[in-house]
Amino acid sequence: MKKKRIIKLIASAFISSAMIIMSGCTGTETAKTDFSIITTLFPQYDFAREIAGDTADVTLLLTPGSESHSYEPTPTDIARIQKADLFIYNGGESEVWVDEILKSSGNKDMKVLKLMDCVDLLKEDSEEEHHEHEAEYDEHIFTSLRNSEKLIESIQDAMSEVKPDNSELYKSNAEKYKSELNSLDRKFTEMVNNSKRRTVVFGDRFPFKYFAEDYGLECYAAFSGCSSETEASSATMSKLIDTVKNESIPVVFHIEFSSETICRKISDATGAQIALLHSCHNISKEDLENDVSYLDLMTQNYNELEKALN
């Protein structure tokens, strides 16, 4: 509750400033179409731009290379949101700031899509030891390829509602992207089913609940997906190190923008290699410039996971 009150105060202050500059401020982008889509995280940004093609201006609020869990909207960001035709956000603890902004928005024509409402968050967990810090749901819904297919469908529907004349194009583009995700999902399933092991160790946070459930993986990690902790307890470190040793785990994972400190300690104690498993919430400036897609990142994850399970 304390966090929500603080964010509410910050958001209220930003809204006051944003309302002053809304009439002329659209950031550094130059509008090329009459359809403005604002997104908070990289996956939804990538899905929207692939579905829209050249029919919309799609903006990612999160600065490349920044951490989504500590993001706070600037007055410029708020102005962008309040002028958008379609605003797509994830929802969850990391985006509680959205509610206050939407309450104060004067744009009654704006379509709002909360992606956490589009998937089943309470799947039955058959692995009791799946994750010692695991909550009932995980806001990182996009780490699951199967969830992402549902997200693409929801984004397609929202875009078609705003721009019905383009609905056939959006449907075609969405079907193509879903087909590619489905193909990669089948590859993951086959690879995991034929692997030596199904245990994965993270010397980091764990934003992969739904991903792990999709393929029946048993995961151990230092922290939960949204944790702000940076140092693991001695008991947690001992458990992770023992798991790596006892099961001869060849690779220990970290996520993007990590210090890799815990991973390195586990590696030093066990000889395991260190690798990145990308949660896709954001990308680096270099990746953005190189037009890296969500599908590219998940393909990289496939390659790294294959090494870890064999």
C-alpha positions in Angstrom: 0.0 0.0 0.0 2.8 2.4 0.8 4.3 1.9 -2.7 1.0 2.6 -4.3 0.5 5.8 -2.3 4.0 7.1 -3.3 3.4 6.3 -6.9 0.0 8.0 -6.8 1.6 11.2 -5.5 4.3 11.1 -8.2 1.8 10.4 -10.9 -0.5 13.2 -9.8 2.4 15.6 -9.9 3.4 14.4 -13.4 -0.2 14.7 -14.6 -0.4 18.3 -13.6 2.8 19.1 -15.6 1.7 16.9 -18.5 -1.6 18.7 -18.9 0.3 21.9 -19.5 2.5 20.5 -22.3 0.0 18.1 -23.9 -1.0 20.3 -26.7 2.4 20.5 -28.2 4.5 17.7 -26.8 4.8 14.4 -28.6 8.4 13.5 -27.8 11.1 13.2 -30.4 9.0 11.1 -32.8 7.4 12.6 -35.9 4.0 11.2 -36.6 3.8 9.4 -40.0 0.2 8.1 -39.6 -3.0 9.1 -37.9 -2.9 6.1 -35.6 -0.9 6.4 -32.5 -0.1 3.3 -30.3 1.7 3.7 -27.0 3.2 0.6 -25.3 4.9 0.2 -21.9 7.1 -2.9 -22.5 9.1 -4.3 -25.4 7.0 -7.5 -26.2 3.8 -5.5 -26.7 5.7 -2.9 -28.7 7.1 -5.6 -31.0 3.8 -7.3 -31.4 2.0 -4.0 -32.2 4.6 -2.9 -34.8 4.5 -6.3 -36.5 0.7 -6.3 -36.7 0.4 -2.7 -37.7 3.1 -2.6 -40.4 3.2 1.0 -41.7 -0.3 1.9 -40.7 0.5 3.1 -37.2 3.1 5.0 -35.2 4.1 2.6 -32.3 6.0 4.0 -29.4 7.8 2.2 -26.6 7.8 4.2 -23.3 10.5 2.3 -21.6 14.0 3.6 -22.5 16.2 0.9 -24.1 18.5 -0.6 -21.5 16.4 0.5 -18.5 14.7 -1.7 -15.9 10.9 -1.9 -16.1 10.4 -2.5 -12.4 11.8 0.9 -11.5 10.2 2.9 -14.4 8.3 6.1 -13.5 6.5 8.0 -16.2 7.7 11.5 -17.1 5.4 14.4 -18.0 6.3 13.7 -21.7 5.3 10.1 -21.3 2.0 11.0 -19.7 1.3 13.4 -22.6 2.0 10.7 -25.1 -0.3 8.3 -23.3 -3.2 10.8 -23.0 -3.0 11.6 -26.7 -2.8 8.0 -27.9 -5.4 6.2 -30.0 -4.5 2.9 -28.4 -2.6 2.4 -25.1 -1.3 -1.1 -24.4 0.1 -1.9 -21.0 1.0 -5.1 -19.1 -0.5 -4.5 -15.7 0.8 -5.9 -12.4 2.8 -4.5 -9.5 5.3 -2.8 -11.8 2.6 -0.7 -13.6 0.3 0.5 -10.7 1.1 4.0 -11.9 -1.1 3.5 -15.0 -4.4 3.6 -13.0 -3.9 7.1 -11.8 -3.0 8.4 -15.3 -6.0 6.7 -16.9 -8.3 8.2 -14.3 -7.1 11.7 -15.2 -7.1 11.2 -19.0 -9.4 13.5 -20.9 -9.2 11.3 -24.0 -12.5 9.4 -24.0 -11.7 8.0 -27.5 -8.5 6.3 -26.4 -8.7 2.5 -26.5 -6.9 0.9 -23.5 -5.7 -2.7 -23.4 -4.4 -4.3 -20.2 -2.7 -7.5 -21.3 -2.8 -9.3 -17.9 -6.5 -9.5 -18.4 -6.0 -11.5 -21.6 -4.5 -14.7 -20.2 -5.1 -17.2 -17.5 -2.9 -16.2 -14.6 -3.8 -18.9 -12.2 -2.7 -22.1 -13.9 -2.5 -25.1 -11.6 1.1 -25.6 -10.4 1.9 -29.3 -10.4 5.5 -28.8 -9.2 5.4 -28.0 -5.4 9.1 -27.2 -5.5 8.8 -25.1 -8.7 10.0 -22.0 -7.0 10.3 -21.2 -3.3 9.4 -17.5 -3.7 6.6 -18.1 -6.2 3.4 -16.1 -5.9 -0.1 -17.0 -7.2 0.6 -15.2 -10.4 3.5 -13.7 -12.3 3.1 -10.5 -14.2 5.8 -11.6 -16.7 3.1 -13.2 -18.9 5.1 -12.6 -22.1 7.9 -15.1 -21.2 5.4 -17.8 -22.4 5.2 -18.2 -26.2 1.7 -19.6 -25.7 0.6 -16.6 -23.7 2.1 -14.3 -26.3 -0.1 -15.9 -29.0 -3.1 -14.8 -26.9 -1.6 -11.3 -26.4 -1.1 -10.9 -30.2 -4.8 -11.9 -30.7 -5.9 -9.3 -28.2 -3.7 -6.6 -29.7 -5.0 -7.4 -33.2 -8.6 -7.1 -31.9 -7.9 -3.8 -30.2 -6.2 -2.4 -33.3 -9.1 -3.5 -35.5 -11.6 -1.8 -33.2 -9.7 1.5 -33.6 -9.0 1.1 -37.3 -11.6 -1.3 -38.7 -10.7 -0.5 -42.3 -7.3 -2.2 -41.7 -8.7 -5.2 -39.9 -7.9 -7.7 -42.6 -4.3 -6.6 -42.7 -4.0 -6.8 -39.0 -5.4 -10.3 -39.0 -3.0 -11.5 -41.7 0.0 -10.0 -39.9 -1.1 -11.4 -36.6 -1.6 -14.9 -38.0 1.8 -14.9 -39.5 3.5 -13.9 -36.2 1.5 -16.4 -34.2 2.5 -19.1 -36.7 6.2 -18.3 -36.1 5.7 -18.4 -32.3 3.8 -21.7 -32.5 6.6 -23.2 -34.6 9.2 -22.1 -32.0 6.9 -23.4 -29.2 6.9 -26.8 -30.8 10.7 -26.8 -31.0 10.9 -26.0 -27.3 8.6 -28.8 -26.5 10.5 -31.3 -28.5 13.9 -30.2 -27.2 12.8 -30.4 -23.6 11.1 -33.8 -24.0 14.4 -35.2 -25.5 16.7 -33.5 -23.0 18.8 -35.1 -20.2 17.3 -33.0 -17.5 14.5 -30.6 -16.7 16.1 -28.6 -13.9 17.1 -25.0 -14.5 19.0 -22.8 -12.0 18.9 -19.0 -12.0 21.4 -16.9 -10.1 19.0 -14.0 -10.4 15.3 -13.1 -10.4 12.8 -15.6 -11.8 10.3 -14.1 -14.3 9.7 -17.4 -16.1 6.8 -19.0 -14.2 4.5 -19.5 -17.3 7.5 -20.4 -19.5 8.5 -23.1 -17.1 4.9 -24.4 -16.8 4.6 -24.7 -20.5 7.5 -27.2 -20.7 7.4 -28.9 -17.3 10.7 -27.3 -16.1 11.7 -27.4 -12.5 13.4 -24.1 -11.6 15.4 -22.8 -8.7 16.3 -19.1 -8.4 17.7 -16.6 -6.0 14.7 -14.2 -6.0 11.1 -13.9 -7.4 10.5 -12.1 -10.6 9.8 -8.7 -9.2 12.1 -8.8 -6.3 14.3 -5.7 -5.6 16.8 -7.8 -3.6 20.4 -8.0 -4.9 22.0 -10.3 -2.3 20.9 -13.9 -1.7 20.9 -15.4 1.8 23.5 -18.0 2.6 20.8 -20.6 2.8 19.6 -19.8 -0.8 23.1 -19.8 -2.1 23.8 -23.1 -0.5 20.7 -24.6 -2.0 21.5 -23.3 -5.5 25.1 -24.5 -5.3 24.0 -27.9 -4.1 21.5 -28.2 -6.8 24.0 -27.4 -9.5 26.5 -29.9 -8.0 24.1 -32.7 -7.3 22.4 -32.6 -10.7 25.5 -31.7 -12.7 23.9 -28.6 -14.1 26.2 -27.2 -16.8 24.7 -23.7 -17.0 23.5 -21.1 -14.5 21.3 -18.4 -15.9 20.9 -14.6 -15.3 18.4 -12.3 -16.9 19.0 -9.1 -19.0 20.6 -6.0 -17.4 21.8 -8.1 -14.4 25.0 -7.6 -12.5 25.6 -11.3 -12.7 27.1 -11.3 -9.2 25.2 -14.3 -7.9 25.7 -16.2 -11.1 29.4 -15.7 -10.8 29.5 -16.9 -7.2 27.6 -20.1 -8.2 29.9 -20.6 -11.2 33.0 -20.2 -9.1 31.7 -22.8 -6.6 30.6 -25.3 -9.2 32.4 -24.7 -12.5 29.0 -24.2 -14.3 29.0 -21.8 -17.2 27.0 -18.5 -17.1 24.4 -17.6 -19.7 21.6 -15.2 -20.4 18.0 -16.3 -20.5 16.2 -13.1 -21.7 12.8 -12.2 -20.2 12.2 -9.8 -23.1 10.7 -7.0 -20.9 13.1 -4.6 -22.5 16.0 -4.6 -24.9 19.3 -2.7 -25.1 19.8 0.4 -27.3 22.0 -1.7 -29.6 19.3 -4.4 -30.0 16.7 -1.7 -30.8 19.0 -0.2 -33.4 19.5 -3.7 -34.9 15.7 -4.3 -35.0 15.9 -7.3 -32.7 12.4 -8.8 -32.3 10.7 -10.8 -29.5 11.0 -13.8 -31.7 14.8 -13.3 -32.0 15.2 -13.1 -28.2 13.1 -16.3 -27.7 15.1 -18.1 -30.3 18.3 -17.1 -28.4 16.6 -18.5 -25.3 16.0 -21.8 -27.1 19.7 -22.1 -28.0 20.9 -21.3 -24.4 18.3 -23.6 -22.8 19.3 -26.5 -25.0 22.8 -26.2 -23.7 21.6 -26.1 -20.1 19.4 -29.2 -20.4 22.0 -31.5 -22.1 
